[in-house]
XYZ file of C-alpha atoms in Angstrom:
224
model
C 23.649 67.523 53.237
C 26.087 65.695 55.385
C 28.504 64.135 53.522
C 29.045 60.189 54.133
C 30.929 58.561 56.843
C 33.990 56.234 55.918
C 33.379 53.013 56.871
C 35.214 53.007 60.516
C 39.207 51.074 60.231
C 39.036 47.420 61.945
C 41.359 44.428 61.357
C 39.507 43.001 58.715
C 39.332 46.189 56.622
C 43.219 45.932 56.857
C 43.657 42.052 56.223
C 41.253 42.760 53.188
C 43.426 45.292 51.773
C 46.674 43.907 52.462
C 45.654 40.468 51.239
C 44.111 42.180 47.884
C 48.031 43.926 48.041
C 49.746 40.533 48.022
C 47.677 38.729 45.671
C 47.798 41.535 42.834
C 51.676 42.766 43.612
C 53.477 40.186 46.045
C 54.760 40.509 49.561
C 56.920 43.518 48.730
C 54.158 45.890 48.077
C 51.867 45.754 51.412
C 53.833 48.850 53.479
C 51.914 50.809 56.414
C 51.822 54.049 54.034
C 50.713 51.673 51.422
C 48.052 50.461 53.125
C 47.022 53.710 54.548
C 46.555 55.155 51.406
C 44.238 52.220 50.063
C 42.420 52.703 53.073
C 41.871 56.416 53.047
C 43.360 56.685 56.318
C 46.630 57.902 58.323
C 48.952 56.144 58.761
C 49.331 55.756 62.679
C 45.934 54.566 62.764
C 46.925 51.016 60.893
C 49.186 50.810 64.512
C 46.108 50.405 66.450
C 45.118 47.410 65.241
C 48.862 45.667 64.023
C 52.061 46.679 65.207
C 54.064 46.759 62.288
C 53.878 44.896 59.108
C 54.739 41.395 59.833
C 51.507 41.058 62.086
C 49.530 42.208 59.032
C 51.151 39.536 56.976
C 50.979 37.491 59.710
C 47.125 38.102 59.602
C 46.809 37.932 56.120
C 47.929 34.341 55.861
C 45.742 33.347 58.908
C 43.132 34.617 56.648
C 43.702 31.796 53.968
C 44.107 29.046 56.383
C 41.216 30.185 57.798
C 39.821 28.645 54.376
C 40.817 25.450 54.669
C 38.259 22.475 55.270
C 38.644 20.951 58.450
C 35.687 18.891 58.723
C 37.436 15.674 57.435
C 38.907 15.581 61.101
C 35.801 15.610 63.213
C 34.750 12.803 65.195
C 31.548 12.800 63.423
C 33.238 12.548 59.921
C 33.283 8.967 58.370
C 36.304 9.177 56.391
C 39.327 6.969 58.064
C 42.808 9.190 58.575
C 43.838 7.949 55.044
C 40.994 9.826 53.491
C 40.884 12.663 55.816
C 44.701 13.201 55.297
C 44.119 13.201 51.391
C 41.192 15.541 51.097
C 42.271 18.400 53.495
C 45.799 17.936 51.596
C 44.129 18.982 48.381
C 41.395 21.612 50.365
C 44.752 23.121 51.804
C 46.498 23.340 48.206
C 42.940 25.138 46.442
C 43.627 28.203 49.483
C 47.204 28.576 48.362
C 47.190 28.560 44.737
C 44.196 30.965 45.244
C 47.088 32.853 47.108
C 50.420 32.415 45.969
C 51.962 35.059 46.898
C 51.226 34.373 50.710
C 52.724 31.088 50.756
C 56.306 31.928 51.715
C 54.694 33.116 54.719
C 52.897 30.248 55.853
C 55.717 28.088 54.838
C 56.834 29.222 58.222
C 54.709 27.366 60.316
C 51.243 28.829 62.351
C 53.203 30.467 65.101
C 50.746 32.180 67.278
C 48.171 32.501 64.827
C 44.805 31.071 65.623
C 43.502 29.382 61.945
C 46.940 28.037 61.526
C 47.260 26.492 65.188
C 43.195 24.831 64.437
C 45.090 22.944 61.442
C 47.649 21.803 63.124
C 45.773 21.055 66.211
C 43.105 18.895 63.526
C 45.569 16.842 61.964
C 47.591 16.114 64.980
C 44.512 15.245 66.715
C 43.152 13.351 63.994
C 46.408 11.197 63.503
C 46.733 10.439 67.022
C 42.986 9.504 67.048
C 43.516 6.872 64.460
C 46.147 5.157 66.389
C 49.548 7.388 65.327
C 52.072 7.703 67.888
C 52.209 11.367 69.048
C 55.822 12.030 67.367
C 54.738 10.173 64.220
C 51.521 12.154 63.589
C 54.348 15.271 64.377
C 56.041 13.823 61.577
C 52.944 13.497 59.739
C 51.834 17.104 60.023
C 55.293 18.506 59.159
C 55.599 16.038 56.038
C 52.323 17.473 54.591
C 53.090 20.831 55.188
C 56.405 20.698 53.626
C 54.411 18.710 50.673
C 51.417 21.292 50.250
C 53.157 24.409 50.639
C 56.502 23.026 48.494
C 53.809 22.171 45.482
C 52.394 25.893 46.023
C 55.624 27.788 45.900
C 55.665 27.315 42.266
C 54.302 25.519 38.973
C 56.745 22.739 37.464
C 54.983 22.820 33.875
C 55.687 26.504 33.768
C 59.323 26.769 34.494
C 59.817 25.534 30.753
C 59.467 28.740 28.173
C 57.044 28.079 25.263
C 59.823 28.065 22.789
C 60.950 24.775 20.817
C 64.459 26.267 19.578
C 65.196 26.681 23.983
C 65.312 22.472 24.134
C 67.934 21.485 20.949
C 67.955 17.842 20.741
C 71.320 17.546 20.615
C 71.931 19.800 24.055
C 68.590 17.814 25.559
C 67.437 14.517 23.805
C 64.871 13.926 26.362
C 63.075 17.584 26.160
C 62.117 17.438 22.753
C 58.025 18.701 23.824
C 59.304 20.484 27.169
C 58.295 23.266 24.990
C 54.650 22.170 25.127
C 54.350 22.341 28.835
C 53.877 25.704 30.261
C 50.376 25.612 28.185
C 49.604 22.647 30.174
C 50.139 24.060 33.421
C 47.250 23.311 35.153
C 46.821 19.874 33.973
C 50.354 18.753 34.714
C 50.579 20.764 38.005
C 47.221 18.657 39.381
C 48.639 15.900 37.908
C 51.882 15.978 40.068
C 50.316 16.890 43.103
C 47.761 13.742 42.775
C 50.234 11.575 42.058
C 52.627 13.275 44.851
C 49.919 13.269 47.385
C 49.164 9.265 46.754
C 52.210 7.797 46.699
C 52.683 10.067 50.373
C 49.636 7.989 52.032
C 50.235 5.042 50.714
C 53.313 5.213 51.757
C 51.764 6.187 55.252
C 49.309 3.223 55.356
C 52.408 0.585 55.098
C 53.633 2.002 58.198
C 51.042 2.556 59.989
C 50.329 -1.483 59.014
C 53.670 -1.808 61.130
C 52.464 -0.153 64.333
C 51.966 -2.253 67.011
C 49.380 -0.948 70.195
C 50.882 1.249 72.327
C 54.291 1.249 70.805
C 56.280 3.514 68.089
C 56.949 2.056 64.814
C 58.369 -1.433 64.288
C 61.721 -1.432 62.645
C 62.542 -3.107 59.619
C 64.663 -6.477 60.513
C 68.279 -5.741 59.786
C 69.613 -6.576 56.384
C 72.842 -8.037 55.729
């Protein structure tokens, strides 16, 4: 009986194992050999498809924002830019706690890589659609990203230890329940990110109440 063929080596056999690589052990386990092994194959076959590591890692986090919603931007949607804005803000933040790990990476910015370059190219489009000035809705885009990834790189609630005698009163009279956090994780971590993520567009919608046609943002009158 023949035996069975291995399923033939293509870039998405790759980007599945190293993104299964980063989400179980971090960044600083995906290596060529390490992949190779997990694959079954050499390794100087991985170099057919990536040239060295950072193009898988590059891939891999293409991969996630690959899975973030984008329809909010079409023409066709009904949502105005304030809605649009918050609901691919939170789509964006569901990929990347889903991937941790892979965040310092697209912290970077899209490069060259195609899924990232279709967000950016949505919300830039989208902003200047709505009646943004081009460098504003720049702004805009950067300020989100900085806001989405930031609130990925790391959970507030549970960089307290679940230990009352850590938070002595008399050291810290205002972290008297910090203890109590870390089990709230979640909750608070949301929490933050709603109330984060709010305050950012409505912020947004007093300036864009500023703009005037065809012209950047009004100043503020001086102040004595």
């Amino acid at each position: 009986m023949a035996r069975p063929r291995k399923p033939l080596l293509s870039r998405d056999r790759i980007v599945e194992a190293a993104s299964a690589l980063v989400d179980a052990e971090g960044l600083g386990a995906v290596s060529t050999r390490r992949l190779a092994a997990e694959l079954g194959v050499s390794g100087p076959s991985l170099y057919n498809h990536f040239r060295n590591k950072d193009e898988i890692l590059d891939a891999v986090a293409d991969a996630v924002s690959a899975q973030v919603d984008l329809t909010m931007f079409e023409e066709s949607d009904s949502r105005d830019w304030r809605a649009a804005l918050h609901d691919w803000a939170v789509s964006y933040r569901a990929a990347l706690t889903e991937h941790p790990h892979i965040v310092p990476v697209l912290a970077r910015g899209p490069g060259r890589r195609p899924a990232g370059l279709r967000v950016a190219d949505a919300v830039f489009g989208s902003m200047v659609r709505a009646g943004w000035p081009p460098a504003q809705a720049t702004y805009i885009g950067a300020l989100m990203r900085y806001f989405i990834t930031g609130s990925a790189l790391g959970s507030f609630a549970r960089g307290f230890v679940d230990d009352e005698t850590a938070y002595d009163p008399a050291d810290y009279p205002h972290l008297g329940q910090a203890h109590l956090l870390a089990g709230r994780g979640g909750q608070i971590d949301d929490g933050a990110f709603e109330t984060g993520l709010r305050a950012l567009v409505d912020g947004l919608s007093v300036q864009y109440e500023q703009l005037a046609p065809g012209t950047t943002l009004r100043r503020p009158p001086n102040r004595p």
